[in-house]
PDB file of C-alpha atoms and ligand atoms in Angstrom:
ATOM      1  CA  MET V   1     102.511  78.654 119.685  1.00 52.00           C
ATOM      2  CA  ARG V   2     102.279  79.007 116.115  1.00 53.00           C
ATOM      3  CA  ARG V   3     102.371  82.390 115.249  1.00 55.00           C
ATOM      4  CA  LYS V   4      99.833  83.170 112.600  1.00 57.00           C
ATOM      5  CA  ARG V   5     101.903  84.138 109.409  1.00 59.00           C
ATOM      6  CA  LYS V   6     101.234  87.310 108.045  1.00 68.00           C
ATOM      7  CA  HIS V   7      99.761  87.373 103.651  1.00 78.00           C
ATOM      8  CA  ARG V   8     102.156  88.717 101.669  1.00 86.00           C
ATOM      9  CA  ALA V   9     100.657  91.988  99.266  1.00 96.00           C
ATOM     10  CA  ILE V  10      99.197  91.679  96.345  1.00 97.00           C
ATOM     11  CA  VAL V  11     100.000  94.153  93.691  1.00 98.00           C
ATOM     12  CA  LEU V  12      98.205  95.577  90.895  1.00 98.00           C
ATOM     13  CA  ILE V  13      99.977  96.824  87.994  1.00 98.00           C
ATOM     14  CA  GLY V  14      99.227  98.032  84.573  1.00 98.00           C
ATOM     15  CA  PHE V  15      98.910 100.539  81.977  1.00 98.00           C
ATOM     16  CA  MET V  16      95.826 103.515  82.962  1.00 97.00           C
ATOM     17  CA  GLY V  17      92.715 102.167  82.568  1.00 95.00           C
ATOM     18  CA  SER V  18      93.266  98.546  83.017  1.00 97.00           C
ATOM     19  CA  GLY V  19      91.021  98.576  85.898  1.00 95.00           C
ATOM     20  CA  LYS V  20      93.636  98.685  88.917  1.00 96.00           C
ATOM     21  CA  THR V  21      91.495 100.708  91.421  1.00 94.00           C
ATOM     22  CA  THR V  22      88.353  99.299  90.810  1.00 94.00           C
ATOM     23  CA  VAL V  23      90.001  95.209  91.096  1.00 97.00           C
ATOM     24  CA  GLY V  24      91.769  96.808  94.239  1.00 97.00           C
ATOM     25  CA  ILE V  25      88.660  97.696  95.748  1.00 96.00           C
ATOM     26  CA  ARG V  26      86.533  94.837  94.985  1.00 97.00           C
ATOM     27  CA  LEU V  27      89.224  92.559  95.369  1.00 98.00           C
ATOM     28  CA  SER V  28      89.626  94.813  99.043  1.00 98.00           C
ATOM     29  CA  TYR V  29      85.854  93.794  99.706  1.00 97.00           C
ATOM     30  CA  ARG V  30      86.031  90.033  98.527  1.00 97.00           C
ATOM     31  CA  LEU V  31      89.138  89.413 100.816  1.00 96.00           C
ATOM     32  CA  ARG V  32      87.922  91.582 103.285  1.00 96.00           C
ATOM     33  CA  ARG V  33      91.843  93.278 103.547  1.00 96.00           C
ATOM     34  CA  ALA V  34      92.816  96.682 102.989  1.00 97.00           C
ATOM     35  CA  MET V  35      93.463  98.468  99.978  1.00 97.00           C
ATOM     36  CA  GLU V  36      96.012 101.652  98.820  1.00 97.00           C
ATOM     37  CA  ASP V  37      96.208 103.137  95.841  1.00 97.00           C
ATOM     38  CA  THR V  38      99.961 104.976  95.416  1.00 97.00           C
ATOM     39  CA  ASP V  39      98.633 107.702  92.951  1.00 97.00           C
ATOM     40  CA  LYS V  40      95.698 108.627  95.937  1.00 97.00           C
ATOM     41  CA  MET V  41      98.315 108.612  98.889  1.00 98.00           C
ATOM     42  CA  ILE V  42     100.787 110.828  96.685  1.00 98.00           C
ATOM     43  CA  GLU V  43      98.234 113.329  96.287  1.00 98.00           C
ATOM     44  CA  ARG V  44      97.141 112.975  99.839  1.00 98.00           C
ATOM     45  CA  ARG V  45     100.542 113.934 101.240  1.00 97.00           C
ATOM     46  CA  GLU V  46     101.062 116.689  98.235  1.00 97.00           C
ATOM     47  CA  GLY V  47      97.571 117.803  98.964  1.00 98.00           C
ATOM     48  CA  ARG V  48      97.372 118.245  94.975  1.00 98.00           C
ATOM     49  CA  THR V  49      95.729 116.131  92.422  1.00 97.00           C
ATOM     50  CA  ILE V  50      98.545 114.096  89.800  1.00 97.00           C
ATOM     51  CA  SER V  51      97.835 116.753  87.472  1.00 96.00           C
ATOM     52  CA  THR V  52      98.557 119.413  89.604  1.00 97.00           C
ATOM     53  CA  ILE V  53     101.696 117.435  90.473  1.00 98.00           C
ATOM     54  CA  PHE V  54     102.779 117.115  86.942  1.00 97.00           C
ATOM     55  CA  ALA V  55     101.735 120.706  85.907  1.00 97.00           C
ATOM     56  CA  GLU V  56     103.502 122.206  88.528  1.00 98.00           C
ATOM     57  CA  GLU V  57     106.379 120.320  89.431  1.00 98.00           C
ATOM     58  CA  GLY V  58     107.037 118.166  86.205  1.00 97.00           C
ATOM     59  CA  GLU V  59     106.955 114.362  85.763  1.00 97.00           C
ATOM     60  CA  GLY V  60     110.534 113.755  87.409  1.00 98.00           C
ATOM     61  CA  TYR V  61     109.177 115.079  90.865  1.00 98.00           C
ATOM     62  CA  PHE V  62     106.352 112.724  90.748  1.00 98.00           C
ATOM     63  CA  ARG V  63     108.440 109.594  89.187  1.00 98.00           C
ATOM     64  CA  GLU V  64     110.847 110.371  92.662  1.00 98.00           C
ATOM     65  CA  GLN V  65     107.708 110.717  94.982  1.00 98.00           C
ATOM     66  CA  GLU V  66     106.697 107.378  93.274  1.00 98.00           C
ATOM     67  CA  THR V  67     110.122 105.607  93.894  1.00 98.00           C
ATOM     68  CA  ALA V  68     109.993 107.069  97.714  1.00 98.00           C
ATOM     69  CA  LEU V  69     106.545 106.111  98.182  1.00 98.00           C
ATOM     70  CA  LEU V  70     107.402 102.184  97.440  1.00 98.00           C
ATOM     71  CA  GLN V  71     110.846 102.498  99.139  1.00 98.00           C
ATOM     72  CA  GLU V  72     108.998 103.050 102.450  1.00 98.00           C
ATOM     73  CA  LEU V  73     105.911 100.820 102.089  1.00 97.00           C
ATOM     74  CA  ALA V  74     108.602  98.127 101.101  1.00 97.00           C
ATOM     75  CA  ASP V  75     110.774  99.379 104.250  1.00 97.00           C
ATOM     76  CA  LYS V  76     107.720  98.530 106.895  1.00 95.00           C
ATOM     77  CA  GLY V  77     106.539  95.219 105.203  1.00 94.00           C
ATOM     78  CA  TYR V  78     103.442  96.810 103.423  1.00 95.00           C
ATOM     79  CA  HIS V  79     100.872  93.337 103.068  1.00 93.00           C
ATOM     80  CA  GLN V  80      97.300  94.576 101.772  1.00 96.00           C
ATOM     81  CA  ILE V  81      96.292  94.850  98.430  1.00 98.00           C
ATOM     82  CA  LEU V  82      98.457  97.696  96.511  1.00 98.00           C
ATOM     83  CA  SER V  83      97.797  99.280  93.122  1.00 98.00           C
ATOM     84  CA  VAL V  84     100.374 101.745  91.469  1.00 98.00           C
ATOM     85  CA  GLY V  85     100.275 104.209  88.799  1.00 98.00           C
ATOM     86  CA  GLY V  86     100.656 102.990  85.345  1.00 98.00           C
ATOM     87  CA  GLY V  87     104.283 104.484  85.095  1.00 98.00           C
ATOM     88  CA  THR V  88     105.303 102.756  88.082  1.00 98.00           C
ATOM     89  CA  PRO V  89     107.262  99.673  86.717  1.00 98.00           C
ATOM     90  CA  ILE V  90     108.883 101.487  83.916  1.00 97.00           C
ATOM     91  CA  LYS V  91     111.912 101.888  86.372  1.00 98.00           C
ATOM     92  CA  GLU V  92     114.116  98.736  87.351  1.00 98.00           C
ATOM     93  CA  GLU V  93     114.610 100.078  90.835  1.00 98.00           C
ATOM     94  CA  ASN V  94     110.444 100.312  90.994  1.00 98.00           C
ATOM     95  CA  ARG V  95     110.204  96.858  89.915  1.00 98.00           C
ATOM     96  CA  LYS V  96     112.499  95.422  92.576  1.00 98.00           C
ATOM     97  CA  LEU V  97     110.397  97.296  95.076  1.00 98.00           C
ATOM     98  CA  LEU V  98     107.150  96.187  93.801  1.00 98.00           C
ATOM     99  CA  LYS V  99     108.558  92.546  93.761  1.00 97.00           C
ATOM    100  CA  LYS V 100     109.661  92.797  97.519  1.00 96.00           C
ATOM    101  CA  ILE V 101     106.180  94.377  98.710  1.00 97.00           C
ATOM    102  CA  GLY V 102     104.421  91.346  97.244  1.00 96.00           C
ATOM    103  CA  THR V 103     102.760  88.917  94.265  1.00 97.00           C
ATOM    104  CA  VAL V 104     102.455  91.460  91.295  1.00 98.00           C
ATOM    105  CA  ILE V 105      99.641  91.201  89.212  1.00 98.00           C
ATOM    106  CA  TYR V 106      99.817  92.588  85.507  1.00 98.00           C
ATOM    107  CA  LEU V 107      96.427  93.865  84.345  1.00 98.00           C
ATOM    108  CA  ARG V 108      96.968  93.736  80.378  1.00 98.00           C
ATOM    109  CA  VAL V 109      94.600  95.463  77.885  1.00 97.00           C
ATOM    110  CA  ARG V 110      94.505  96.614  74.328  1.00 97.00           C
ATOM    111  CA  PRO V 111      95.537  99.669  73.330  1.00 97.00           C
ATOM    112  CA  GLU V 112      91.588  99.857  72.296  1.00 97.00           C
ATOM    113  CA  THR V 113      90.271  98.815  75.724  1.00 96.00           C
ATOM    114  CA  VAL V 114      92.160 101.749  77.283  1.00 97.00           C
ATOM    115  CA  TYR V 115      91.124 104.183  74.505  1.00 96.00           C
ATOM    116  CA  GLU V 116      87.218 103.268  74.685  1.00 95.00           C
ATOM    117  CA  ARG V 117      87.415 103.590  78.902  1.00 93.00           C
ATOM    118  CA  LEU V 118      89.538 106.797  79.074  1.00 95.00           C
ATOM    119  CA  LYS V 119      87.366 108.818  76.401  1.00 91.00           C
ATOM    120  CA  GLY V 120      86.871 112.096  77.661  1.00 89.00           C
ATOM    121  CA  ASP V 121      88.554 111.614  80.885  1.00 92.00           C
ATOM    122  CA  ASN V 122      91.138 114.735  81.464  1.00 93.00           C
ATOM    123  CA  THR V 123      93.012 113.443  84.792  1.00 94.00           C
ATOM    124  CA  ARG V 124      95.786 111.458  82.773  1.00 95.00           C
ATOM    125  CA  PRO V 125      98.003 114.343  82.270  1.00 94.00           C
ATOM    126  CA  LEU V 126     100.004 111.804  79.740  1.00 95.00           C
ATOM    127  CA  LEU V 127      96.931 111.226  77.655  1.00 94.00           C
ATOM    128  CA  GLN V 128      95.817 114.698  77.058  1.00 93.00           C
ATOM    129  CA  GLY V 129      96.173 116.703  73.862  1.00 90.00           C
ATOM    130  CA  ASP V 130      95.622 115.613  70.384  1.00 91.00           C
ATOM    131  CA  ASN V 131      95.726 111.632  69.002  1.00 93.00           C
ATOM    132  CA  PRO V 132      95.170 109.995  72.885  1.00 94.00           C
ATOM    133  CA  LEU V 133      94.797 106.551  70.771  1.00 96.00           C
ATOM    134  CA  GLU V 134      98.352 106.891  68.934  1.00 96.00           C
ATOM    135  CA  LYS V 135      99.604 108.184  72.408  1.00 96.00           C
ATOM    136  CA  ILE V 136      98.048 104.674  74.213  1.00 97.00           C
ATOM    137  CA  THR V 137      99.439 102.270  71.574  1.00 97.00           C
ATOM    138  CA  THR V 138     102.866 104.241  72.093  1.00 97.00           C
ATOM    139  CA  LEU V 139     103.429 104.407  75.465  1.00 97.00           C
ATOM    140  CA  LEU V 140     102.020 100.415  76.022  1.00 97.00           C
ATOM    141  CA  GLU V 141     104.482  99.244  73.147  1.00 97.00           C
ATOM    142  CA  GLN V 142     107.361 101.018  74.873  1.00 97.00           C
ATOM    143  CA  ARG V 143     106.144  99.805  78.700  1.00 98.00           C
ATOM    144  CA  LYS V 144     105.036  96.392  77.498  1.00 96.00           C
ATOM    145  CA  ALA V 145     108.361  94.743  78.343  1.00 98.00           C
ATOM    146  CA  ALA V 146     108.464  96.616  81.805  1.00 98.00           C
ATOM    147  CA  TYR V 147     105.291  95.252  82.603  1.00 98.00           C
ATOM    148  CA  GLU V 148     105.987  91.823  82.106  1.00 98.00           C
ATOM    149  CA  GLU V 149     109.170  91.534  83.795  1.00 98.00           C
ATOM    150  CA  ALA V 150     107.343  93.165  86.848  1.00 98.00           C
ATOM    151  CA  ALA V 151     104.613  91.074  87.125  1.00 98.00           C
ATOM    152  CA  ASP V 152     104.267  87.252  88.846  1.00 97.00           C
ATOM    153  CA  ILE V 153     101.148  86.629  87.142  1.00 97.00           C
ATOM    154  CA  VAL V 154      99.642  88.313  84.092  1.00 98.00           C
ATOM    155  CA  LEU V 155      95.849  88.369  83.133  1.00 97.00           C
ATOM    156  CA  ASP V 156      94.239  89.622  79.877  1.00 96.00           C
ATOM    157  CA  ALA V 157      91.301  91.936  81.351  1.00 96.00           C
ATOM    158  CA  ASP V 158      90.039  93.122  78.098  1.00 95.00           C
ATOM    159  CA  ASP V 159      86.735  91.529  77.637  1.00 90.00           C
ATOM    160  CA  LYS V 160      86.062  90.463  81.167  1.00 92.00           C
ATOM    161  CA  ASP V 161      83.933  92.052  83.724  1.00 92.00           C
ATOM    162  CA  MET V 162      85.721  93.317  86.592  1.00 93.00           C
ATOM    163  CA  ASP V 163      84.520  90.454  89.254  1.00 94.00           C
ATOM    164  CA  THR V 164      85.703  87.985  86.834  1.00 96.00           C
ATOM    165  CA  ILE V 165      88.828  89.594  87.209  1.00 97.00           C
ATOM    166  CA  VAL V 166      88.625  89.635  91.127  1.00 97.00           C
ATOM    167  CA  GLU V 167      87.631  86.150  91.224  1.00 97.00           C
ATOM    168  CA  GLU V 168      90.599  85.088  89.129  1.00 97.00           C
ATOM    169  CA  ILE V 169      92.896  86.658  91.057  1.00 97.00           C
ATOM    170  CA  VAL V 170      91.267  85.179  94.077  1.00 97.00           C
ATOM    171  CA  GLU V 171      92.249  81.879  92.345  1.00 96.00           C
ATOM    172  CA  GLU V 172      95.896  82.773  91.395  1.00 95.00           C
ATOM    173  CA  MET V 173      96.395  83.604  95.400  1.00 94.00           C
ATOM    174  CA  LYS V 174      95.126  80.377  96.434  1.00 92.00           C
ATOM    175  CA  GLU V 175      97.698  78.782  94.036  1.00 91.00           C
ATOM    176  CA  VAL V 176     100.683  81.201  95.411  1.00 89.00           C
ATOM    177  CA  ARG V 177      99.738  80.755  99.028  1.00 86.00           C
ATOM    178  CA  LYS V 178      99.853  76.427  98.039  1.00 87.00           C
ATOM    179  CA  HIS V 179     103.475  77.478  96.731  1.00 84.00           C
ATOM    180  CA  HIS V 180     104.580  79.275  99.778  1.00 81.00           C
ATOM    181  CA  GLU V 181     103.563  76.387 102.269  1.00 82.00           C
ATOM    182  CA  THR V 182     105.008  73.973 100.037  1.00 83.00           C
ATOM    183  CA  VAL V 183     108.166  75.974 100.137  1.00 79.00           C
ATOM    184  CA  GLY V 184     108.155  76.746 103.516  1.00 69.00           C
ATOM    185  CA  HIS V 185     108.067  80.848 103.152  1.00 60.00           C
TER     186      HIS V 185
HETATM  187  C1  LIG U 201     100.209 107.641  84.897  1.00 75.92           C
HETATM  188  C2  LIG U 201      99.358 106.748  85.215  1.00 75.92           C
HETATM  189  C3  LIG U 201      98.671 107.287  86.394  1.00 75.92           C
HETATM  190  C4  LIG U 201      98.904 108.314  86.960  1.00 75.92           C
HETATM  191  C5  LIG U 201      99.948 109.618  86.107  1.00 75.92           C
HETATM  192  C6  LIG U 201     101.337 108.974  85.247  1.00 75.92           C
HETATM  193  C7  LIG U 201     101.664 106.136  84.076  1.00 75.92           C
HETATM  194  O1  LIG U 201      97.925 106.447  87.308  1.00 75.92           O
HETATM  195  O2  LIG U 201     100.120 108.007  88.155  1.00 75.92           O
HETATM  196  O3  LIG U 201      99.188 110.160  85.462  1.00 75.92           O
HETATM  197  O4  LIG U 201     102.862 106.766  83.372  1.00 75.92           O
HETATM  198  O5  LIG U 201     101.025 105.836  83.033  1.00 75.92           O
HETATM  199  P1  LIG U 201      96.426 105.175  86.442  1.00 75.92           P
HETATM  200  O6  LIG U 201      97.769 104.160  85.914  1.00 75.92           O
HETATM  201  O7  LIG U 201      96.136 105.057  87.959  1.00 75.92           O
HETATM  202  O8  LIG U 201      95.834 106.409  85.326  1.00 75.92           O
END
């Protein structure tokens, strides 16, 4: 008897405002697979928002929770759709865990796109204060290499609607599955 093989997880990474959560939710409907978001999981566990965690405990504490959660997901073999916080791929340890969890898809966006999408948002502690466009540009520049290193697949997500991105992911995942079937794992 042939045992049905589990899907590998689909992991969405990218800067704040790149559309990871929205794309993840739509992909979840499209593929009829569950979806989780690490920020939301941390908020549920902690019983407070990301902004409050940053304010009360500092960024370092949040980053520890993030890595601990990825480790748990990797250990238990999470195999659904996962979106992660924009800063997750910065740590090498996290990049390894993301790859272990599944196929990593990077939603790449320009700073101007992030700025337009997140104007007036007050839920991202790293973008508060004066000149958010400058902050976005600097952070994106600093993180670019980490995102690309973490990614199995890079998708430009600037001028596309979310459903187009979802269909691109579906097509990419068909190729990934074909490849895994050919190489036998
Ligand atoms: C962060 C991104 C946020 C959240 C936290 C830090 C970052 O997630 O994890 O505010 O360092 O880029 P989103 O990318 O979902 O906004």
